[in-house]
Coordinates of C-alpha atoms in Angstrom, one line a residue:
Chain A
X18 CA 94.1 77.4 61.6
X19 CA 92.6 73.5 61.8
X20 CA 88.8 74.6 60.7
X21 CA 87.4 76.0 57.1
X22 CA 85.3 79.2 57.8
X23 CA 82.1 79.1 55.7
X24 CA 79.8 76.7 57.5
X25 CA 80.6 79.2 60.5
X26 CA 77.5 81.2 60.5
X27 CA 74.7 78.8 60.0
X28 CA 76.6 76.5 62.8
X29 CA 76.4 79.4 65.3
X30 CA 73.1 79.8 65.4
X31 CA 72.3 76.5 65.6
X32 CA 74.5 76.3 68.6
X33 CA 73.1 79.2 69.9
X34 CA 69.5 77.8 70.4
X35 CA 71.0 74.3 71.4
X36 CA 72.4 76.3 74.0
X37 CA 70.1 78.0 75.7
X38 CA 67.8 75.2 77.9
X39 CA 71.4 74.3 79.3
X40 CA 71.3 73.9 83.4
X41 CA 74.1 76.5 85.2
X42 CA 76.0 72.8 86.1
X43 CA 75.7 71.2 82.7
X44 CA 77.3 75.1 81.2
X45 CA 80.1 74.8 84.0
X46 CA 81.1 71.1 83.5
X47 CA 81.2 72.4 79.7
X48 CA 83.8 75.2 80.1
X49 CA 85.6 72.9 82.9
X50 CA 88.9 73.7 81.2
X51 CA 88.6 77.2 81.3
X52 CA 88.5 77.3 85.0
X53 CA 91.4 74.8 85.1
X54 CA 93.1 77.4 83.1
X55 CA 92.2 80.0 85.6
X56 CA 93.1 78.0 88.7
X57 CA 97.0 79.3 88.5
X58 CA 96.2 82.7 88.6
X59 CA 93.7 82.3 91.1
X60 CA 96.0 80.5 93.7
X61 CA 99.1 83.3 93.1
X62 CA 96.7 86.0 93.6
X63 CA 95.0 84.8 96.6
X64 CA 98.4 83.8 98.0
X65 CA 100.2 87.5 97.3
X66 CA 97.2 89.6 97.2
X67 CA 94.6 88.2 99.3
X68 CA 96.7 87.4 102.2
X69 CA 98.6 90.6 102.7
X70 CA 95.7 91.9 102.6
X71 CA 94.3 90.4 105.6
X72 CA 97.4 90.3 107.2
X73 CA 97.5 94.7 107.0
X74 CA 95.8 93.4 110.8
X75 CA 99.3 93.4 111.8
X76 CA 99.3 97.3 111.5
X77 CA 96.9 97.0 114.9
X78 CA 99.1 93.9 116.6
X79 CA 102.6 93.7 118.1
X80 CA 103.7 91.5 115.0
X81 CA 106.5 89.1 116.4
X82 CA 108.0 86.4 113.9
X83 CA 107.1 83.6 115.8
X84 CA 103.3 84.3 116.6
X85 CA 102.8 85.2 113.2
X86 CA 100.1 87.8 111.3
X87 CA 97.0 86.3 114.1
X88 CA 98.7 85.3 116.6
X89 CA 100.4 88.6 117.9
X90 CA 99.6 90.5 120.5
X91 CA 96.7 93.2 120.1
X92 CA 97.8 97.0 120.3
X93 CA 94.9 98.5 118.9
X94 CA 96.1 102.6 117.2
X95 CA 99.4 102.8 119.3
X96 CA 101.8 102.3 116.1
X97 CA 99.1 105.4 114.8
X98 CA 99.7 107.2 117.8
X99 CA 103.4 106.9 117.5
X100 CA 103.5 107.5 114.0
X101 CA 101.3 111.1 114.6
X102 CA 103.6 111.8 117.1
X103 CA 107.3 111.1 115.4
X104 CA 109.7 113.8 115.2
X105 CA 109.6 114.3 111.5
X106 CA 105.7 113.3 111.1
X107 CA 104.7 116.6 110.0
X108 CA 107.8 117.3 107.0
X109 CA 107.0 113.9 105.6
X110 CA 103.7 114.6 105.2
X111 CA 104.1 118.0 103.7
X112 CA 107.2 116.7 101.5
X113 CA 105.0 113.6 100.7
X114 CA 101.7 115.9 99.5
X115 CA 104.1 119.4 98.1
X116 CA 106.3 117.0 95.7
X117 CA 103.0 115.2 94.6
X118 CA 100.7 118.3 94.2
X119 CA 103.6 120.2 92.3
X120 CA 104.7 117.0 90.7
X121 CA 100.6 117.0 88.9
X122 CA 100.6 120.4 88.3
X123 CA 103.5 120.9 86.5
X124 CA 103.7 118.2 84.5
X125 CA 99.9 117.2 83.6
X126 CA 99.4 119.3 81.1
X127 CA 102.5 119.0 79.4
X128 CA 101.4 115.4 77.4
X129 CA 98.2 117.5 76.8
X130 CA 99.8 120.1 74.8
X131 CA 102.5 117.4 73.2
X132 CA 99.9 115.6 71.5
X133 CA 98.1 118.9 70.1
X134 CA 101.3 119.6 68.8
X135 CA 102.1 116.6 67.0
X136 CA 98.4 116.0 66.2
X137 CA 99.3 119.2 63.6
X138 CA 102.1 117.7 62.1
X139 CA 100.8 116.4 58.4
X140 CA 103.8 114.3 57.3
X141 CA 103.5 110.7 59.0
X142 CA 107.1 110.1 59.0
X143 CA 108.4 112.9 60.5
X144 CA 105.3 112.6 63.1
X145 CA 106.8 108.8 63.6
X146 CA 110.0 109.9 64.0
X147 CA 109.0 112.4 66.6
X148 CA 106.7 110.1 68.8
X149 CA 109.8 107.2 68.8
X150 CA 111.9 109.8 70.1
X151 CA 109.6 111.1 72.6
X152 CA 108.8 107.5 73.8
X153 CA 112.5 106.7 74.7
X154 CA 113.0 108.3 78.0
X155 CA 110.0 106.1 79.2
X156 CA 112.0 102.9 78.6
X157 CA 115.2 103.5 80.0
X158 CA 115.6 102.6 83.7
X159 CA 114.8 104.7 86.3
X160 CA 118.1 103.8 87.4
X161 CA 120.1 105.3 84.8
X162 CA 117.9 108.5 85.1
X163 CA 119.2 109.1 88.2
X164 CA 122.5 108.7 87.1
X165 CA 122.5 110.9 84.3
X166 CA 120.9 113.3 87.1
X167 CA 124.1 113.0 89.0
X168 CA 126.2 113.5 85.9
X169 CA 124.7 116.5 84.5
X170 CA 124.4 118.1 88.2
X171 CA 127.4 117.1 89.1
X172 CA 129.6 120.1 90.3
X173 CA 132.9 118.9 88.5
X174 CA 132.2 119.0 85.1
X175 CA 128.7 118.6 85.1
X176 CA 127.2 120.2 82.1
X177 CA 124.4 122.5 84.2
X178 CA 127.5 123.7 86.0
X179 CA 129.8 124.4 83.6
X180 CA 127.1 126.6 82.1
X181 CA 126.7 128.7 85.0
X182 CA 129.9 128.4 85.7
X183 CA 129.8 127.4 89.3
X184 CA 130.4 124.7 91.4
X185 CA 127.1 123.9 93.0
X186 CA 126.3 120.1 94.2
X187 CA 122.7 120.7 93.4
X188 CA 122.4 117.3 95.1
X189 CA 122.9 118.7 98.6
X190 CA 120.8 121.6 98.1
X191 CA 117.5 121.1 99.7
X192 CA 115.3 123.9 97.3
X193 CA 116.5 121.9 94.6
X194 CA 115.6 118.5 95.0
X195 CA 111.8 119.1 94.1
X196 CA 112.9 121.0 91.0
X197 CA 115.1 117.9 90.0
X198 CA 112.9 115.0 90.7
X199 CA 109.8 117.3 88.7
X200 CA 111.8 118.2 85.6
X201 CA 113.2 114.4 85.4
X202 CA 110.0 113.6 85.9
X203 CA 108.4 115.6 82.4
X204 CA 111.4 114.8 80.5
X205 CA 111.1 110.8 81.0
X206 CA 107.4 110.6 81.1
X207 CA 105.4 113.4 79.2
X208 CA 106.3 111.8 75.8
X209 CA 104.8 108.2 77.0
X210 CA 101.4 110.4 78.1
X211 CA 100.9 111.8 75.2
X212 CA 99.7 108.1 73.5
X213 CA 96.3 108.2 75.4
X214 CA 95.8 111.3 73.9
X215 CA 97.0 111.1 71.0
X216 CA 94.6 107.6 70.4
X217 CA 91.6 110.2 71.8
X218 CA 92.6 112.8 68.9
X219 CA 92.8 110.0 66.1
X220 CA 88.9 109.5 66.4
X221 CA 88.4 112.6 65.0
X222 CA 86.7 113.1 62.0
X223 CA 88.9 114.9 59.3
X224 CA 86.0 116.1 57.1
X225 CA 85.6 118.4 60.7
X226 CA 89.2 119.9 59.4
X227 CA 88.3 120.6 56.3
X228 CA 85.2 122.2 57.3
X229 CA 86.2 124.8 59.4
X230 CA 89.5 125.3 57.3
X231 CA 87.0 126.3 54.6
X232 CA 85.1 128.5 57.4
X233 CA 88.2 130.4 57.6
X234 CA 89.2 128.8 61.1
X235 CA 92.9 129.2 62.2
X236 CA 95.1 126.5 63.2
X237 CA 95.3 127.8 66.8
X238 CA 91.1 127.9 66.7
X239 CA 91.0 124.6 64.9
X240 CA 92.8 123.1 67.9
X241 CA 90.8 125.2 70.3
X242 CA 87.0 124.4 68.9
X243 CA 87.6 120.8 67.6
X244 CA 90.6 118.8 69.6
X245 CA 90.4 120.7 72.7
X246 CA 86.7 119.6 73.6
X247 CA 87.4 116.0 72.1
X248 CA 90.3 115.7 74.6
X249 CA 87.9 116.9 77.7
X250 CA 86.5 113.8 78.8
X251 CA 90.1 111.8 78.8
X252 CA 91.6 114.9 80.6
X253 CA 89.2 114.9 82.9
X254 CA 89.7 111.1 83.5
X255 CA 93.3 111.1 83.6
X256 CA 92.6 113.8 86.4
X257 CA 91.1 111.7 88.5
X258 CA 93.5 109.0 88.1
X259 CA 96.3 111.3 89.1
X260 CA 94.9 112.9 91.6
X261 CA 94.0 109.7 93.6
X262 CA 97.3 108.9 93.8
X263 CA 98.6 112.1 95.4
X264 CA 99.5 110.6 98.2
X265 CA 101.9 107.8 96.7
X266 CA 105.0 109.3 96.0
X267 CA 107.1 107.1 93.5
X268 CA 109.2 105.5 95.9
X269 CA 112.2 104.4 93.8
X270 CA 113.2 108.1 92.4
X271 CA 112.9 109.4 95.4
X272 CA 115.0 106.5 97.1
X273 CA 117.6 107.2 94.3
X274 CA 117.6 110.9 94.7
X275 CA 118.0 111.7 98.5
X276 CA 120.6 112.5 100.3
X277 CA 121.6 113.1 103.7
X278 CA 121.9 117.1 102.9
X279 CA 118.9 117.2 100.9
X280 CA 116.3 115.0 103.3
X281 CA 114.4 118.4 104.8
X282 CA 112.7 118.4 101.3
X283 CA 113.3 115.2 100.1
X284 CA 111.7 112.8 102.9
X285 CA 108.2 111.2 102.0
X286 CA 106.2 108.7 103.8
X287 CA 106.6 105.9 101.2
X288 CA 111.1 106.1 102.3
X289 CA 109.9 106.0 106.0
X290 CA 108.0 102.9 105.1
X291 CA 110.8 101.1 103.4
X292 CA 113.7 102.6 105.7
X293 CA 111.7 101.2 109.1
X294 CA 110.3 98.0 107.4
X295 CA 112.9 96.2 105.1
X296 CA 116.0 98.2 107.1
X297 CA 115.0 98.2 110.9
X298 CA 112.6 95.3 110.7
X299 CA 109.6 97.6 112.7
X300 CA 107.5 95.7 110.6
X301 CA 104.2 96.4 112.8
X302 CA 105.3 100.0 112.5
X303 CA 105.7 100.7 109.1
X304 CA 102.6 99.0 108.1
X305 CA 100.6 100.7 109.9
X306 CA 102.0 104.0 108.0
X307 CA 101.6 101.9 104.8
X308 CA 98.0 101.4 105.9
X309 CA 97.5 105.3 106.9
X310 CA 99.0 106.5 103.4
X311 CA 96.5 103.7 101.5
X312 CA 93.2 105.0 103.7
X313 CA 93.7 108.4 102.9
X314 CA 94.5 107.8 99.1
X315 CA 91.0 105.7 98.6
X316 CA 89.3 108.7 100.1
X317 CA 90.8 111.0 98.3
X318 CA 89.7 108.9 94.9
X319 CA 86.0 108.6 96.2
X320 CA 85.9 112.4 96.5
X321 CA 87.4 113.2 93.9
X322 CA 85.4 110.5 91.3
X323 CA 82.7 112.5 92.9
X324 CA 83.4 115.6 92.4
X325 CA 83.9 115.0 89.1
X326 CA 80.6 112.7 88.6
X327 CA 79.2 116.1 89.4
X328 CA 81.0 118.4 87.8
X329 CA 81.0 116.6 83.8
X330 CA 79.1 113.6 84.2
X331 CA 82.4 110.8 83.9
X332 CA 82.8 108.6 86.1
X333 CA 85.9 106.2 86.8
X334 CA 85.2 104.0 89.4
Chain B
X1 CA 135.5 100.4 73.8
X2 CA 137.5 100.7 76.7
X3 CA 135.0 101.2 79.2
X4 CA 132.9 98.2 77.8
X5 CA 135.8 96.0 78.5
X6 CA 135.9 96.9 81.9
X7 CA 132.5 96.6 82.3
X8 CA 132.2 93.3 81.5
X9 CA 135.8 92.5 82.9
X10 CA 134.2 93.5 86.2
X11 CA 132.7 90.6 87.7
X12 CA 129.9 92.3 89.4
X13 CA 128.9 93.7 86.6
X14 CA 129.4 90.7 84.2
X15 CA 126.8 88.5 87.0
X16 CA 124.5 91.2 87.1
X17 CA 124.0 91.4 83.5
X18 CA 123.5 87.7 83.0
X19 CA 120.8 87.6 86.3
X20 CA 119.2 90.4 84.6
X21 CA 119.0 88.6 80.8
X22 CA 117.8 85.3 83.2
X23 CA 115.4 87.3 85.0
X24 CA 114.1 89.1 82.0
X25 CA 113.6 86.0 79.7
X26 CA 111.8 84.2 82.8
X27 CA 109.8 87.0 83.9
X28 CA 108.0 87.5 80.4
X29 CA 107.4 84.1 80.0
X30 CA 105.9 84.1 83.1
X31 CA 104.3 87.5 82.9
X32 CA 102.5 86.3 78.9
X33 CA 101.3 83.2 79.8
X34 CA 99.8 84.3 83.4
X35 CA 98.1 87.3 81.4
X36 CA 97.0 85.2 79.0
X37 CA 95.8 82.3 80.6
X38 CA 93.3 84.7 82.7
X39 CA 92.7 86.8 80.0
X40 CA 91.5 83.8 78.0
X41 CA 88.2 82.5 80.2
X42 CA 87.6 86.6 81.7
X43 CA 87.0 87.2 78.0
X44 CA 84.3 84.3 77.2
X45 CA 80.7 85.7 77.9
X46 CA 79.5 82.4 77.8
X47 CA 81.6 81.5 81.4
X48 CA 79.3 80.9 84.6
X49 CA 81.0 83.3 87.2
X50 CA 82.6 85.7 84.9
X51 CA 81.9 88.7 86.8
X52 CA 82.4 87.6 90.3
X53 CA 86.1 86.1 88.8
X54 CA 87.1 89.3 87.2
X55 CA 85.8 91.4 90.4
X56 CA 88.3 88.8 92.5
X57 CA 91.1 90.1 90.1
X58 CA 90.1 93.6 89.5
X59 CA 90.1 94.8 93.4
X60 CA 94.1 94.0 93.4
X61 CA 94.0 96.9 91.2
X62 CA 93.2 99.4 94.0
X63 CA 93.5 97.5 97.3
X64 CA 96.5 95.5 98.2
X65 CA 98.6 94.3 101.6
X66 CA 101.2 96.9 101.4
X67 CA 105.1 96.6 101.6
X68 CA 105.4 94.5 104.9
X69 CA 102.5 92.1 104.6
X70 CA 103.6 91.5 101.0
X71 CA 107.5 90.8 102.4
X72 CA 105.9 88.9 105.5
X73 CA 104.1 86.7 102.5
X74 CA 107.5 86.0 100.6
X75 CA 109.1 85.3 103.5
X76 CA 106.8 82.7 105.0
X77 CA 106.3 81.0 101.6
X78 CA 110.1 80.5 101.5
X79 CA 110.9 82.8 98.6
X80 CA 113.6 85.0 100.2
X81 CA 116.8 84.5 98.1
X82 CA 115.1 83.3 95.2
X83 CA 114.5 84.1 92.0
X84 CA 110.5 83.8 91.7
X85 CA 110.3 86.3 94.4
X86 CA 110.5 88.8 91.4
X87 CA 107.8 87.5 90.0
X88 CA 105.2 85.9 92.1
X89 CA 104.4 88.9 94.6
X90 CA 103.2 91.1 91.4
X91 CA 100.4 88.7 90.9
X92 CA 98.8 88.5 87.3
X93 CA 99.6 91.9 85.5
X94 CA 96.0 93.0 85.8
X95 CA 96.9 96.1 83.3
X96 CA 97.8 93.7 80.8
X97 CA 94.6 91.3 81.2
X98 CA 92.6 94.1 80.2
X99 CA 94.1 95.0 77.3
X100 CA 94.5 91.7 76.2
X101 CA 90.7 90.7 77.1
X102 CA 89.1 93.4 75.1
X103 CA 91.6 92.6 72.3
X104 CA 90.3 89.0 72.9
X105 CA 86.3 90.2 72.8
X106 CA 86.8 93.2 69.9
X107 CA 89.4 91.2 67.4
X108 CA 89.0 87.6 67.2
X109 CA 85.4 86.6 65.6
X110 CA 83.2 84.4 67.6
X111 CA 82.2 82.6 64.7
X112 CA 85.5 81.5 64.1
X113 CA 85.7 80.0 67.3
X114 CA 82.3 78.7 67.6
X115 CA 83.3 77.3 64.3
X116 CA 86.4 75.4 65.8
X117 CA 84.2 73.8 68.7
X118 CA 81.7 72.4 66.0
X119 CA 84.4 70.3 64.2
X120 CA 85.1 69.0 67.9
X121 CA 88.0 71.6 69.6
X122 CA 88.1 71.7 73.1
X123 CA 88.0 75.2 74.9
X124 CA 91.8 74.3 75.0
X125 CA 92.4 73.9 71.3
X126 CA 90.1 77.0 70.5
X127 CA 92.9 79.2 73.0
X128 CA 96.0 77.4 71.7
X129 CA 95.0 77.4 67.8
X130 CA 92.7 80.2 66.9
X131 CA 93.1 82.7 69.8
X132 CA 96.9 82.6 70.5
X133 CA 97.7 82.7 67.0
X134 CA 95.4 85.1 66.0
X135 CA 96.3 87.9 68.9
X136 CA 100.4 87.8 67.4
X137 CA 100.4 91.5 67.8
X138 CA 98.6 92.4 71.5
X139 CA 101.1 89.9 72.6
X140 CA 104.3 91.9 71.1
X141 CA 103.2 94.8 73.2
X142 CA 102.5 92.7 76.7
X143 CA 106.1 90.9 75.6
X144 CA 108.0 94.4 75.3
X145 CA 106.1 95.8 78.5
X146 CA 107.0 92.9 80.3
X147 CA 110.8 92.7 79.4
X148 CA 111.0 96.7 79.9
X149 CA 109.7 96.2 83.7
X150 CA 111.8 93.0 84.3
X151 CA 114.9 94.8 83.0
X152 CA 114.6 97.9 84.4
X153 CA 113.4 96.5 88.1
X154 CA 115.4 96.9 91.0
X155 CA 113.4 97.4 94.0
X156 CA 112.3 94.0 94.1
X157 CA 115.6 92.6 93.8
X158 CA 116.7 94.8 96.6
X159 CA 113.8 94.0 99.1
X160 CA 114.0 89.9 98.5
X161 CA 117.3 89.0 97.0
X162 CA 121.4 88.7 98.3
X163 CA 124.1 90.4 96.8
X164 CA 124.9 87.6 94.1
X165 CA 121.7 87.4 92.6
X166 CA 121.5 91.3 91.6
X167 CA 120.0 92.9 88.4
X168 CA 122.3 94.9 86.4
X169 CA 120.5 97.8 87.7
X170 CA 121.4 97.2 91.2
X171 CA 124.7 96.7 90.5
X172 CA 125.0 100.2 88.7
X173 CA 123.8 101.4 91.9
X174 CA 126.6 100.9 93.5
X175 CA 128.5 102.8 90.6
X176 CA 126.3 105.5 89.9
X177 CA 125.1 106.5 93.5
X178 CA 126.8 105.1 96.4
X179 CA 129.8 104.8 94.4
X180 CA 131.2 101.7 96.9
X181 CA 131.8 99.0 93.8
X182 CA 134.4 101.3 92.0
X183 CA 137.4 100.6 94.4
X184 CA 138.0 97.2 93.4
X185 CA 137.9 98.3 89.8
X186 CA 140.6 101.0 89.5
X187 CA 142.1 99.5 93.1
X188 CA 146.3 99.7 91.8
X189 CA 145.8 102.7 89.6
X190 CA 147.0 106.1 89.9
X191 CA 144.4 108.8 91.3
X192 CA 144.1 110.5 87.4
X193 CA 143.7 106.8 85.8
X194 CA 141.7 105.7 88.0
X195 CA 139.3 108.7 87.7
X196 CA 139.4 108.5 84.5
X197 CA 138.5 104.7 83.8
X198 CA 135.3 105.6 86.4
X199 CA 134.1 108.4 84.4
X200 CA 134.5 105.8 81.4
X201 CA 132.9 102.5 83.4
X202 CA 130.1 104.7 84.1
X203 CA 128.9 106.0 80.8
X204 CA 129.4 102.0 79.3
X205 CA 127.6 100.4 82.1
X206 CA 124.6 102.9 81.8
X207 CA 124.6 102.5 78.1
X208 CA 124.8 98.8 78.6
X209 CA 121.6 99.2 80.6
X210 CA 119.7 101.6 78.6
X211 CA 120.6 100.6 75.2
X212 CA 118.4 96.9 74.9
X213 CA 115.0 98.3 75.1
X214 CA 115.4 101.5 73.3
X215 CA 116.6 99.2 70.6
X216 CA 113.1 96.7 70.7
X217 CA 110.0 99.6 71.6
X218 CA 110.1 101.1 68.2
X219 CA 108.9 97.6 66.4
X220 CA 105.6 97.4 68.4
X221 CA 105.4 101.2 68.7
X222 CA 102.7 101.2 66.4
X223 CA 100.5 98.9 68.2
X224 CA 101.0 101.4 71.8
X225 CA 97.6 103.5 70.7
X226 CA 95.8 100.4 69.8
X227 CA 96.8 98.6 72.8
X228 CA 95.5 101.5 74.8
X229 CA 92.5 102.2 73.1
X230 CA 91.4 98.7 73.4
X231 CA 92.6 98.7 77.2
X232 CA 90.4 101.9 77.9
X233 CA 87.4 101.0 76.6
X234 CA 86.3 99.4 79.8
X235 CA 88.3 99.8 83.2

């Protein structure tokens, strides 16, 4: 640090009055090198963000490589149409909106329930122990899940078989793949949701403990009457959140997990993208799905935000 | 031990884990100083424009181009086959900006740098010698995020790069899942050996993936709740 503290109070307000008759220009040409710093960032995102953006037009043009996002031919909803119309259109988007929905219900209120746990525990380094554990999963590559997936279930030798004691590829078995791609789900996530909880939980006031302890209040109806309603509000958000996105299927562990036998379960929209995009070059096509999946997700967050305006007064967006 | 030795006697593997060390060091350096550079003005009330800036980067939150438009993007900027396309397409981590602004606008004292300007700092000095310094442990959290996404990131690497420049990730792929890459390892063996060295080869190489960052998350772990608290505050 190049500057001595004291003189730092009487300085500010002095600069504070000196400050205020400043014209807009004179402020801007002051803090020049602060948008200098932001011209970077500024260029990157309008190059990657900005343009695809505008170029989702191609979703409504016969994109050809040579004529380029505005300069291809216009098709208006045909690559809709034949989306709509496509022989697996309606198992994607019943895979794409069952794996989602059952996805959130089974493993939301699993972090919810973590934290109220650990949020009992009273010595810290056991309670830090237990949090580093439960963090790990999150940080190991989705890659590797899928591979320990494939180990466990594997039907020679995999553990889950040898304690059945069958032979089952569970890989190729459609009923399975949402029960595999779910529980892999809890196991490498619900410890990393537990933190926004857990953060919620520590700004409760431990006099409010003591209190109701004294009251004669159970563990169970401490948690119930004190963390419970603190946790509301967060849940509620967190709801919203999820919910928004039920339409955006995690692409990569879905990717990972499919096979040819298991695809009547296991085939979303967001594969279809990728497979007729980056693999078949369609690339009209399979934006136009992109865009479909992206409309119907923003509605879904403007009802939803509403709903819950209207239901407990918290709003996200 | 045996199965490490193949795994990094296997050239695949061996290139693989050095793109993904080069693509890891290089992708937090670029992912800090892009977070912090925008986090730096977004956080000064005193900045004509702030608002209208921060909306420009906040609506890349919700909206964005999509898979194709994005690849069209890389592609016509000349990226395909190159490194930066792992890098450039995310943008500015706009998760991270947050949580490093309001760390910025809650933790660091005004006076101190209203303090610095008076004995003559530029905007410039004020960011590199009171606010960089004094935001040490926001930016261990953004650095382990960053180098746990980098690491663990395949997708990207799949979509925009060739075969030569794959992550270690994408190379396990081939081990763990389509199973192709483990010919040429065990190619000259007998049927049992050679079963046996892959069962070995894939244990290694999925340690030798995992191990890294379960080895650096638990010395910023205590700063996770702060970081998010401070992130939350305002969306």
């Amino acid at each position: 640090m190049s500057n001595p503290v004291p003189a730092a109070n009487a300085a500010a307000t002095a600069k504070k009055s000196q400050k205020h008759g400043k014209t807009l220009g004179k402020r801007i040409a002051e803090n020049w090198q602060l948008y200098l710093l932001l011209v970077i960032p500024v260029v990157i995102t309008l190059i990657y963000k900005y343009i695809p953006m505008y170029g989702v037009q191609i979703a409504f043009r016969d994109y050809k490589p040579a004529r380029g996002f505005f300069g291809s031919k216009w098709v208006g909803w045909e690559w809709f149409e034949r989306f709509f119309t496509a022989p697996n259109f309606k198992r994607m988007i019943v895979n794409t909106i069952k794996l989602s929905v059952f996805s959130l219900l089974w493993s939301f209120p699993v972090p919810i329930i973590l934290s109220l746990a650990i949020n009992q525990m009273r010595f810290k380094r056991y309670k830090r122990v237990v949090q580093t554990v439960m963090y790990a999963p999150h940080f190991i590559s989705i890659m590797v899940v899928c591979g320990m997936i494939r180990i466990f279930l594997s039907p020679y030798g995999g553990l889950i078989n040898l304690l059945i004691g069958q032979q089952i590829d569970f890989m190729t078995v459609p009923e399975a793949f949402r029960t595999i791609y779910i529980a892999s789900g809890i196991w490498q996530d619900a410890g990393w949701g537990t933190i926004i909880y857990l953060a919620t939980l520590s700004a409760v006031d431990p006099g409010l403990y003591e209190a109701a302890k004294i009251d004669g209040a159970s563990m169970f109806q401490r948690i119930l009457n004190i963390d419970v309603p603190e946790l509301i509000p967060m849940i509620i958000l967190q709801l919203i959140m999820a919910a928004s996105g039920i339409m955006s299927v995690g692409f990569e562990k879905v990717f990972l997990l499919q096979t040819q036998l298991n695809r009547v379960t296991s085939d979303v929209i967001a594969v279809y993208v990728y497979e007729q995009g980056i693999v078949d070059h369609a690339y009209s096509y399979s934006t136009a799905i992109g865009l479909f999946n992206t409309v119907i997700n923003i509605i879904l967050l403007i009802v939803v935000n509403q709903i819950a305006k209207k239901a407990a007064d918290v709003s996200f967006v | 031990m045996e199965g490490y030795k193949a795994v990094f006697a296997n050239s695949d593997l061996f290139n693989g884990f050095i793109n993904s060390v080069k693509y890891t060091v290089i992708g937090t350096l670029y992912s800090v100083i892009t977070v912090y550079i925008t986090a730096y003005p977004l956080s000064r009330k005193d900045l004509p424009g702030r608002k209208w800036i921060s909306i420009f980067f906040i609506i890349t939150m919700y909206f964005g181009g999509g898979l194709i438009p994005t690849y069209l993007v890389v592609r016509d900027t000349g990226l395909l086959n190159n490194m930066w396309a792992l890098f450039l397409p995310g943008g500015v981590g706009m998760g991270n900006v947050i949580i490093v602004r309001n760390f910025f606008e809650n933790n660091i004292p005004k006076e101190l740098m209203e303090a610095a300007e008076i004995d003559g700092a530029d905007n410039f000095t004020v960011f590199l010698k009171v606010v960089v310094p004094l935001s040490r442990s926001i930016m261990a959290v953004i650095v382990v995020f960053s180098m746990v996404a980098f690491w663990n990131d395949w997708f990207t690497a799949l979509i925009y790069l060739q075969k030569e420049q794959y992550p270690f990730p994408l190379v396990l792929r081939g081990i763990l899942i389509t199973t192709e890459a483990m010919s040429n390892m065990t190619g000259g063996l007998g049927y049992a050996e050679a079963n046996r060295l892959t069962e070995l080869v894939k244990f290694a190489s999925m340690i030798v993936a995992a191990a890294p960052m379960l080895i650096i998350y638990p010395f910023v772990q205590k700063y996770f709740e702060q970081g998010f608290m401070t992130g939350a505050v305002k969306g």
